[in-house]
PDB file of C-alpha atoms in Angstrom:
ATOM      1  CA  MET A   1      30.645 139.834 172.179  1.00 54.00           C
ATOM      2  CA  ARG A   2      33.153 137.171 171.055  1.00 49.00           C
ATOM      3  CA  ARG A   3      30.509 135.320 169.053  1.00 51.00           C
ATOM      4  CA  LEU A   4      29.593 138.594 167.322  1.00 51.00           C
ATOM      5  CA  GLN A   5      33.261 139.224 166.542  1.00 53.00           C
ATOM      6  CA  ILE A   6      33.709 135.789 164.983  1.00 51.00           C
ATOM      7  CA  ALA A   7      30.449 136.148 163.015  1.00 53.00           C
ATOM      8  CA  VAL A   8      31.514 139.529 161.635  1.00 51.00           C
ATOM      9  CA  VAL A   9      34.917 138.403 160.333  1.00 50.00           C
ATOM     10  CA  SER A  10      33.518 135.078 159.095  1.00 54.00           C
ATOM     11  CA  GLY A  11      30.846 137.012 157.200  1.00 57.00           C
ATOM     12  CA  LEU A  12      33.590 139.105 155.629  1.00 54.00           C
ATOM     13  CA  GLY A  13      35.422 135.979 154.499  1.00 53.00           C
ATOM     14  CA  LEU A  14      32.275 134.454 152.975  1.00 58.00           C
ATOM     15  CA  ALA A  15      31.353 137.700 151.237  1.00 56.00           C
ATOM     16  CA  LEU A  16      34.807 138.056 149.671  1.00 55.00           C
ATOM     17  CA  VAL A  17      34.888 134.400 148.601  1.00 53.00           C
ATOM     18  CA  ALA A  18      31.513 134.895 146.896  1.00 58.00           C
ATOM     19  CA  ALA A  19      32.749 138.101 145.258  1.00 56.00           C
ATOM     20  CA  ALA A  20      35.909 136.421 144.009  1.00 55.00           C
ATOM     21  CA  GLY A  21      33.913 133.489 142.629  1.00 60.00           C
ATOM     22  CA  ILE A  22      31.509 135.764 140.752  1.00 62.00           C
ATOM     23  CA  ILE A  23      34.372 137.812 139.293  1.00 61.00           C
ATOM     24  CA  LEU A  24      36.247 134.687 138.171  1.00 62.00           C
ATOM     25  CA  ARG A  25      33.180 133.127 136.497  1.00 63.00           C
ATOM     26  CA  GLN A  26      32.297 136.344 134.689  1.00 61.00           C
ATOM     27  CA  SER A  27      35.909 136.833 133.558  1.00 62.00           C
ATOM     28  CA  ARG A  28      36.013 133.305 132.111  1.00 68.00           C
ATOM     29  CA  ARG A  29      32.765 133.893 130.208  1.00 65.00           C
ATOM     30  CA  LEU A  30      34.115 137.120 128.738  1.00 65.00           C
ATOM     31  CA  ALA A  31      37.406 135.427 127.791  1.00 67.00           C
ATOM     32  CA  GLU A  32      35.530 132.636 125.974  1.00 69.00           C
ATOM     33  CA  ALA A  33      33.407 135.184 124.097  1.00 64.00           C
ATOM     34  CA  ARG A  34      36.511 137.074 122.999  1.00 68.00           C
ATOM     35  CA  GLN A  35      38.180 133.844 121.821  1.00 74.00           C
ATOM     36  CA  GLN A  36      35.136 133.029 119.683  1.00 69.00           C
ATOM     37  CA  ARG A  37      35.149 136.558 118.267  1.00 68.00           C
ATOM     38  CA  ASP A  38      38.874 136.350 117.414  1.00 72.00           C
ATOM     39  CA  ALA A  39      38.385 132.960 115.736  1.00 70.00           C
ATOM     40  CA  ALA A  40      35.533 134.372 113.633  1.00 66.00           C
ATOM     41  CA  ARG A  41      37.676 137.331 112.597  1.00 69.00           C
ATOM     42  CA  GLN A  42      40.540 135.037 111.581  1.00 76.00           C
ATOM     43  CA  SER A  43      38.185 132.867 109.524  1.00 69.00           C
ATOM     44  CA  LEU A  44      36.778 136.001 107.875  1.00 67.00           C
ATOM     45  CA  ARG A  45      40.268 137.178 106.922  1.00 74.00           C
ATOM     46  CA  GLU A  46      41.060 133.770 105.421  1.00 74.00           C
ATOM     47  CA  SER A  47      37.820 133.769 103.422  1.00 67.00           C
ATOM     48  CA  GLN A  48      38.477 137.278 102.153  1.00 68.00           C
ATOM     49  CA  GLU A  49      41.930 136.197 101.012  1.00 75.00           C
ATOM     50  CA  ALA A  50      40.408 133.191  99.249  1.00 70.00           C
ATOM     51  CA  LEU A  51      37.923 135.536  97.550  1.00 67.00           C
ATOM     52  CA  ARG A  52      40.757 137.769  96.393  1.00 73.00           C
ATOM     53  CA  GLN A  53      42.664 134.813  94.976  1.00 73.00           C
ATOM     54  CA  SER A  54      39.548 133.616  93.129  1.00 66.00           C
ATOM     55  CA  GLU A  55      39.026 137.041  91.578  1.00 66.00           C
ATOM     56  CA  LEU A  56      42.654 137.079  90.451  1.00 70.00           C
ATOM     57  CA  ARG A  57      42.263 133.669  88.854  1.00 66.00           C
ATOM     58  CA  ILE A  58      39.119 134.783  86.997  1.00 62.00           C
ATOM     59  CA  ALA A  59      40.868 137.907  85.759  1.00 64.00           C
ATOM     60  CA  ALA A  60      43.853 135.877  84.617  1.00 62.00           C
ATOM     61  CA  SER A  61      41.573 133.490  82.738  1.00 58.00           C
ATOM     62  CA  LEU A  62      39.720 136.321  81.004  1.00 56.00           C
ATOM     63  CA  GLU A  63      42.979 138.026  80.003  1.00 58.00           C
ATOM     64  CA  GLY A  64      44.473 134.889  78.446  1.00 53.00           C
ATOM     65  CA  ARG A  65      45.598 134.932  74.783  1.00 49.00           C
ATOM     66  CA  PRO A  66      43.122 133.665  72.142  1.00 49.00           C
ATOM     67  CA  ALA A  67      43.565 130.014  71.129  1.00 46.00           C
ATOM     68  CA  PRO A  68      44.422 129.009  67.503  1.00 47.00           C
ATOM     69  CA  GLU A  69      41.491 128.984  65.068  1.00 48.00           C
ATOM     70  CA  THR A  70      41.501 125.185  64.806  1.00 48.00           C
ATOM     71  CA  ASP A  71      41.059 124.815  68.572  1.00 54.00           C
ATOM     72  CA  GLY A  72      38.852 127.879  69.047  1.00 57.00           C
ATOM     73  CA  LYS A  73      35.669 126.140  70.021  1.00 66.00           C
ATOM     74  CA  SER A  74      37.298 123.735  72.457  1.00 71.00           C
ATOM     75  CA  ALA A  75      39.315 126.555  73.983  1.00 64.00           C
ATOM     76  CA  ILE A  76      36.171 128.642  74.435  1.00 66.00           C
ATOM     77  CA  VAL A  77      34.358 125.723  76.007  1.00 72.00           C
ATOM     78  CA  LYS A  78      37.296 125.068  78.310  1.00 76.00           C
ATOM     79  CA  ARG A  79      37.577 128.716  79.233  1.00 68.00           C
ATOM     80  CA  ASP A  80      33.848 128.986  79.877  1.00 69.00           C
ATOM     81  CA  ALA A  81      34.018 125.933  82.112  1.00 77.00           C
ATOM     82  CA  THR A  82      36.934 127.435  84.004  1.00 73.00           C
ATOM     83  CA  ILE A  83      35.098 130.732  84.362  1.00 72.00           C
ATOM     84  CA  LYS A  84      31.986 128.932  85.601  1.00 76.00           C
ATOM     85  CA  GLN A  85      34.029 126.954  88.111  1.00 78.00           C
ATOM     86  CA  LEU A  86      35.763 130.055  89.366  1.00 72.00           C
ATOM     87  CA  THR A  87      32.472 131.960  89.475  1.00 75.00           C
ATOM     88  CA  ASP A  88      30.898 129.185  91.531  1.00 78.00           C
ATOM     89  CA  GLU A  89      33.880 129.221  93.871  1.00 74.00           C
ATOM     90  CA  LEU A  90      33.601 132.994  94.101  1.00 73.00           C
ATOM     91  CA  ASN A  91      29.903 132.833  94.942  1.00 78.00           C
ATOM     92  CA  THR A  92      30.538 130.125  97.519  1.00 80.00           C
ATOM     93  CA  THR A  93      33.283 132.209  99.070  1.00 73.00           C
ATOM     94  CA  LYS A  94      31.056 135.289  99.120  1.00 76.00           C
ATOM     95  CA  THR A  95      28.310 133.278 100.795  1.00 82.00           C
ATOM     96  CA  GLY A  96      30.802 132.015 103.367  1.00 76.00           C
ATOM     97  CA  ILE A  97      32.029 135.535 104.000  1.00 75.00           C
ATOM     98  CA  THR A  98      28.464 136.751 104.491  1.00 80.00           C
ATOM     99  CA  LYS A  99      27.810 133.993 107.016  1.00 80.00           C
ATOM    100  CA  LEU A 100      31.068 134.744 108.813  1.00 76.00           C
ATOM    101  CA  GLN A 101      30.210 138.430 108.940  1.00 78.00           C
ATOM    102  CA  GLU A 102      26.818 137.567 110.400  1.00 82.00           C
ATOM    103  CA  ALA A 103      28.456 135.231 112.921  1.00 79.00           C
ATOM    104  CA  LEU A 104      30.997 137.910 113.814  1.00 78.00           C
ATOM    105  CA  SER A 105      28.232 140.462 114.285  1.00 81.00           C
ATOM    106  CA  ALA A 106      26.271 138.023 116.450  1.00 82.00           C
ATOM    107  CA  SER A 107      29.405 137.230 118.453  1.00 78.00           C
ATOM    108  CA  LYS A 108      30.074 140.927 118.950  1.00 80.00           C
ATOM    109  CA  THR A 109      26.491 141.493 120.094  1.00 84.00           C
ATOM    110  CA  GLU A 110      26.664 138.513 122.444  1.00 83.00           C
ATOM    111  CA  ASN A 111      29.989 139.725 123.820  1.00 78.00           C
ATOM    112  CA  GLU A 112      28.585 143.210 124.427  1.00 81.00           C
ATOM    113  CA  GLN A 113      25.518 141.757 126.136  1.00 83.00           C
ATOM    114  CA  ALA A 114      27.679 139.466 128.284  1.00 78.00           C
ATOM    115  CA  LEU A 115      29.879 142.408 129.216  1.00 77.00           C
ATOM    116  CA  GLU A 116      26.859 144.532 130.105  1.00 81.00           C
ATOM    117  CA  THR A 117      25.380 141.720 132.194  1.00 81.00           C
ATOM    118  CA  SER A 118      28.735 141.173 133.865  1.00 72.00           C
ATOM    119  CA  ASN A 119      29.049 144.860 134.695  1.00 73.00           C
ATOM    120  CA  GLN A 120      25.517 144.981 136.096  1.00 80.00           C
ATOM    121  CA  ARG A 121      26.047 141.921 138.280  1.00 75.00           C
ATOM    122  CA  PHE A 122      29.407 143.186 139.437  1.00 71.00           C
ATOM    123  CA  GLN A 123      27.929 146.572 140.319  1.00 74.00           C
ATOM    124  CA  GLU A 124      25.108 144.934 142.281  1.00 77.00           C
ATOM    125  CA  MET A 125      27.573 142.678 144.083  1.00 69.00           C
ATOM    126  CA  LYS A 126      29.900 145.613 144.784  1.00 69.00           C
ATOM    127  CA  ASN A 127      27.058 147.691 146.234  1.00 74.00           C
ATOM    128  CA  ASP A 128      25.902 144.793 148.397  1.00 71.00           C
ATOM    129  CA  LEU A 129      29.398 144.046 149.656  1.00 65.00           C
ATOM    130  CA  GLN A 130      30.116 147.717 150.301  1.00 70.00           C
ATOM    131  CA  GLY A 131      26.991 147.876 152.445  1.00 71.00           C
ATOM    132  CA  ARG A 132      28.165 144.820 154.372  1.00 68.00           C
ATOM    133  CA  LEU A 133      31.619 146.301 154.835  1.00 65.00           C
ATOM    134  CA  ASP A 134      30.133 149.524 156.201  1.00 71.00           C
ATOM    135  CA  LYS A 135      27.943 147.544 158.581  1.00 68.00           C
ATOM    136  CA  MET A 136      30.888 145.410 159.687  1.00 64.00           C
ATOM    137  CA  GLN A 137      32.983 148.510 160.292  1.00 69.00           C
ATOM    138  CA  HIS A 138      30.268 149.842 162.585  1.00 72.00           C
ATOM    139  CA  GLN A 139      30.096 146.502 164.410  1.00 64.00           C
ATOM    140  CA  LEU A 140      33.876 146.342 164.765  1.00 64.00           C
ATOM    141  CA  SER A 141      33.899 149.807 166.308  1.00 69.00           C
ATOM    142  CA  SER A 142      31.207 148.714 168.752  1.00 67.00           C
ATOM    143  CA  MET A 143      33.168 145.598 169.646  1.00 65.00           C
ATOM    144  CA  GLN A 144      36.312 147.588 170.304  1.00 67.00           C
ATOM    145  CA  THR A 145      34.343 149.625 172.815  1.00 74.00           C
ATOM    146  CA  GLU A 146      32.994 146.433 174.382  1.00 68.00           C
ATOM    147  CA  ILE A 147      36.470 144.895 174.568  1.00 68.00           C
ATOM    148  CA  GLN A 148      37.789 147.982 176.308  1.00 76.00           C
ATOM    149  CA  SER A 149      34.904 147.781 178.778  1.00 70.00           C
ATOM    150  CA  SER A 150      35.617 144.089 179.372  1.00 69.00           C
ATOM    151  CA  ARG A 151      39.260 144.780 180.106  1.00 76.00           C
ATOM    152  CA  GLN A 152      38.275 147.484 182.558  1.00 81.00           C
ATOM    153  CA  HIS A 153      35.948 144.996 184.229  1.00 73.00           C
ATOM    154  CA  ILE A 154      38.803 142.494 184.579  1.00 74.00           C
ATOM    155  CA  ALA A 155      40.928 145.223 186.146  1.00 79.00           C
ATOM    156  CA  ASP A 156      38.123 146.038 188.590  1.00 77.00           C
ATOM    157  CA  LEU A 157      37.807 142.359 189.486  1.00 74.00           C
ATOM    158  CA  GLN A 158      41.529 142.234 190.101  1.00 78.00           C
ATOM    159  CA  LYS A 159      41.305 145.213 192.460  1.00 80.00           C
ATOM    160  CA  GLU A 160      38.376 143.621 194.301  1.00 74.00           C
ATOM    161  CA  ASN A 161      40.272 140.367 194.567  1.00 74.00           C
ATOM    162  CA  ASP A 162      43.271 142.193 196.015  1.00 76.00           C
ATOM    163  CA  ARG A 163      41.027 143.928 198.558  1.00 75.00           C
ATOM    164  CA  LEU A 164      39.398 140.670 199.637  1.00 70.00           C
ATOM    165  CA  SER A 165      42.756 138.973 199.859  1.00 70.00           C
ATOM    166  CA  ALA A 166      44.111 141.700 202.139  1.00 68.00           C
ATOM    167  CA  SER A 167      41.068 141.806 204.451  1.00 65.00           C
ATOM    168  CA  ASN A 168      40.268 138.103 204.723  1.00 62.00           C
ATOM    169  CA  ASN A 169      42.886 135.645 205.867  1.00 55.00           C
ATOM    170  CA  GLU A 170      40.342 132.828 205.968  1.00 50.00           C
ATOM    171  CA  GLY A 171      39.691 130.848 202.805  1.00 57.00           C
ATOM    172  CA  SER A 172      43.141 131.596 201.477  1.00 70.00           C
ATOM    173  CA  ALA A 173      42.931 128.593 199.145  1.00 68.00           C
ATOM    174  CA  ARG A 174      39.813 130.037 197.543  1.00 72.00           C
ATOM    175  CA  MET A 175      41.439 133.433 197.121  1.00 75.00           C
ATOM    176  CA  SER A 176      44.485 131.799 195.619  1.00 80.00           C
ATOM    177  CA  GLU A 177      42.306 129.989 193.105  1.00 82.00           C
ATOM    178  CA  ARG A 178      40.522 133.225 192.176  1.00 80.00           C
ATOM    179  CA  GLU A 179      43.892 134.885 191.706  1.00 83.00           C
ATOM    180  CA  HIS A 180      45.036 132.056 189.475  1.00 87.00           C
ATOM    181  CA  ILE A 181      41.893 132.305 187.324  1.00 86.00           C
ATOM    182  CA  LEU A 182      42.265 136.070 186.960  1.00 86.00           C
ATOM    183  CA  LEU A 183      45.890 135.692 185.912  1.00 88.00           C
ATOM    184  CA  SER A 184      44.869 133.066 183.370  1.00 89.00           C
ATOM    185  CA  LEU A 185      42.195 135.375 181.952  1.00 86.00           C
ATOM    186  CA  GLN A 186      44.704 138.194 181.640  1.00 87.00           C
ATOM    187  CA  ASP A 187      47.125 135.864 179.885  1.00 90.00           C
ATOM    188  CA  LEU A 188      44.417 134.763 177.449  1.00 86.00           C
ATOM    189  CA  ASP A 189      43.568 138.392 176.750  1.00 85.00           C
ATOM    190  CA  ARG A 190      47.209 139.110 175.893  1.00 88.00           C
ATOM    191  CA  ARG A 191      47.358 136.058 173.642  1.00 89.00           C
ATOM    192  CA  ARG A 192      44.186 137.090 171.831  1.00 82.00           C
ATOM    193  CA  GLU A 193      45.478 140.569 171.064  1.00 85.00           C
ATOM    194  CA  PRO A 194      47.831 139.537 168.180  1.00 87.00           C
ATOM    195  CA  TYR A 195      45.016 137.614 166.513  1.00 83.00           C
ATOM    196  CA  LEU A 196      42.631 140.545 166.839  1.00 82.00           C
ATOM    197  CA  THR A 197      45.253 142.880 165.376  1.00 86.00           C
ATOM    198  CA  SER A 198      46.001 140.482 162.518  1.00 84.00           C
ATOM    199  CA  ILE A 199      42.322 140.044 161.667  1.00 79.00           C
ATOM    200  CA  ALA A 200      41.717 143.802 161.730  1.00 82.00           C
ATOM    201  CA  ASP A 201      44.742 144.424 159.467  1.00 85.00           C
ATOM    202  CA  ARG A 202      43.625 141.802 156.968  1.00 81.00           C
ATOM    203  CA  TYR A 203      40.128 143.280 157.025  1.00 77.00           C
ATOM    204  CA  ARG A 204      41.539 146.639 155.971  1.00 82.00           C
ATOM    205  CA  ASN A 205      43.797 145.073 153.334  1.00 82.00           C
ATOM    206  CA  LEU A 206      40.976 142.993 151.859  1.00 75.00           C
ATOM    207  CA  THR A 207      38.761 146.061 151.738  1.00 76.00           C
ATOM    208  CA  ASN A 208      41.459 148.022 149.889  1.00 80.00           C
ATOM    209  CA  GLN A 209      42.086 145.154 147.460  1.00 76.00           C
ATOM    210  CA  PHE A 210      38.399 144.855 146.684  1.00 70.00           C
ATOM    211  CA  ARG A 211      38.139 148.582 146.048  1.00 73.00           C
ATOM    212  CA  THR A 212      41.167 148.390 143.745  1.00 77.00           C
ATOM    213  CA  MET A 213      39.590 145.552 141.764  1.00 70.00           C
ATOM    214  CA  SER A 214      36.350 147.528 141.566  1.00 66.00           C
ATOM    215  CA  GLY A 215      38.244 150.482 140.126  1.00 68.00           C
ATOM    216  CA  MET A 216      39.963 148.264 137.564  1.00 67.00           C
ATOM    217  CA  MET A 217      36.637 146.772 136.485  1.00 61.00           C
ATOM    218  CA  THR A 218      35.146 150.248 136.105  1.00 61.00           C
ATOM    219  CA  SER A 219      38.086 151.660 134.110  1.00 64.00           C
ATOM    220  CA  ASN A 220      38.709 148.597 131.908  1.00 58.00           C
ATOM    221  CA  ARG A 221      35.020 147.615 131.585  1.00 52.00           C
ATOM    222  CA  GLY A 222      35.929 143.934 131.631  1.00 47.00           C
ATOM    223  CA  GLN A 223      38.531 144.065 128.837  1.00 50.00           C
ATOM    224  CA  ASP A 224      41.346 142.570 130.939  1.00 47.00           C
ATOM    225  CA  SER A 225      39.876 139.416 132.458  1.00 45.00           C
ATOM    226  CA  ASN A 226      43.291 138.173 133.591  1.00 46.00           C
ATOM    227  CA  SER A 227      43.387 140.959 136.178  1.00 47.00           C
ATOM    228  CA  PHE A 228      40.772 139.055 138.168  1.00 49.00           C
ATOM    229  CA  GLY A 229      41.840 135.476 137.547  1.00 48.00           C
ATOM    230  CA  GLY A 230      45.509 135.561 138.508  1.00 57.00           C
ATOM    231  CA  PRO A 231      47.671 136.986 141.299  1.00 69.00           C
ATOM    232  CA  ALA A 232      45.050 139.440 142.589  1.00 63.00           C
ATOM    233  CA  LEU A 233      42.469 136.713 143.177  1.00 63.00           C
ATOM    234  CA  ASP A 234      45.082 134.342 144.629  1.00 71.00           C
ATOM    235  CA  MET A 235      46.170 137.062 147.053  1.00 75.00           C
ATOM    236  CA  ILE A 236      42.612 137.598 148.277  1.00 70.00           C
ATOM    237  CA  GLN A 237      41.970 133.865 148.667  1.00 71.00           C
ATOM    238  CA  ASN A 238      45.235 133.453 150.585  1.00 78.00           C
ATOM    239  CA  ALA A 239      44.362 136.341 152.914  1.00 75.00           C
ATOM    240  CA  ILE A 240      40.951 134.793 153.577  1.00 73.00           C
ATOM    241  CA  SER A 241      42.575 131.431 154.352  1.00 77.00           C
ATOM    242  CA  LEU A 242      44.993 133.039 156.821  1.00 81.00           C
ATOM    243  CA  THR A 243      42.137 134.928 158.458  1.00 75.00           C
ATOM    244  CA  GLU A 244      40.187 131.694 158.883  1.00 77.00           C
ATOM    245  CA  THR A 245      43.228 130.136 160.573  1.00 82.00           C
ATOM    246  CA  ASP A 246      43.485 133.096 162.962  1.00 81.00           C
ATOM    247  CA  LEU A 247      39.772 132.791 163.674  1.00 78.00           C
ATOM    248  CA  GLN A 248      40.216 129.132 164.574  1.00 81.00           C
ATOM    249  CA  HIS A 249      42.995 129.942 167.054  1.00 84.00           C
ATOM    250  CA  LEU A 250      41.009 132.853 168.438  1.00 79.00           C
ATOM    251  CA  GLY A 251      37.986 130.606 168.882  1.00 79.00           C
ATOM    252  CA  GLU A 252      40.064 128.149 170.905  1.00 85.00           C
ATOM    253  CA  LEU A 253      41.290 130.948 173.178  1.00 84.00           C
ATOM    254  CA  ASN A 254      37.762 132.288 173.547  1.00 80.00           C
ATOM    255  CA  ALA A 255      36.514 128.852 174.581  1.00 82.00           C
ATOM    256  CA  LYS A 256      39.198 128.654 177.265  1.00 86.00           C
ATOM    257  CA  ALA A 257      38.337 132.145 178.501  1.00 80.00           C
ATOM    258  CA  TYR A 258      34.648 131.245 178.650  1.00 80.00           C
ATOM    259  CA  ARG A 259      35.380 128.199 180.821  1.00 85.00           C
ATOM    260  CA  LEU A 260      37.556 130.262 183.157  1.00 83.00           C
ATOM    261  CA  GLU A 261      34.905 132.967 183.480  1.00 77.00           C
ATOM    262  CA  LYS A 262      32.341 130.334 184.452  1.00 79.00           C
ATOM    263  CA  GLN A 263      34.724 128.993 187.095  1.00 82.00           C
ATOM    264  CA  LEU A 264      35.322 132.497 188.436  1.00 75.00           C
ATOM    265  CA  SER A 265      31.585 133.189 188.695  1.00 70.00           C
ATOM    266  CA  LYS A 266      31.239 130.198 191.030  1.00 70.00           C
ATOM    267  CA  LYS A 267      33.955 131.358 193.419  1.00 63.00           C
TER     268      LYS A 267
END
């Protein structure tokens, strides 16, 4: 029973750690994709501004006043050269804008695909973890019944020990030792209770936190990656760490109880 209890809560911790890791990795990938998209948009805006400036310069050159007759040919040649230079710059800028638009479109497509993949993986992970949580809840309910039965058994042993002690004056040392072991078991049971309560409370809190994060992912569709990489994730990791500490203490108490039960079975 105690091994099953430890396995159940440990499984919960591992499942939540895995869930948190998957969420964090997917959030980072989405953040990187958005940064690339924003950089492409900024570059596109700069190129469009450069294109506008080039068009203004060409217009200004074409609208310039005619040169004197004596310098007409050289002025025309100079103007044609300027127009050609500006036209080349304009074509280069247009080509750059086209490439940036293609890159932006590709980045948008990649971002949408990454988001879709992230949502699919998250949904699969959420369904799997929800199934585990339901199974663990069933196991926890069964263990509570078993714990209650165990406590009743200890009470029955105590009554039997009292009866034997009252009817048998011989072997008083042995009876005293049995009494001491029973008292120690009862003390261990009382000391285990706070840990069991703490673990059960954290189990409920972690379940609620995971459901909240699931709702945020569904409503935001991955737009706010910081929701999963900051305080919420730290809170879950801290709760898991505290639960592991409680499990360690509970395991030590269980080991002591197991040794005492073996001693009692030999009496």
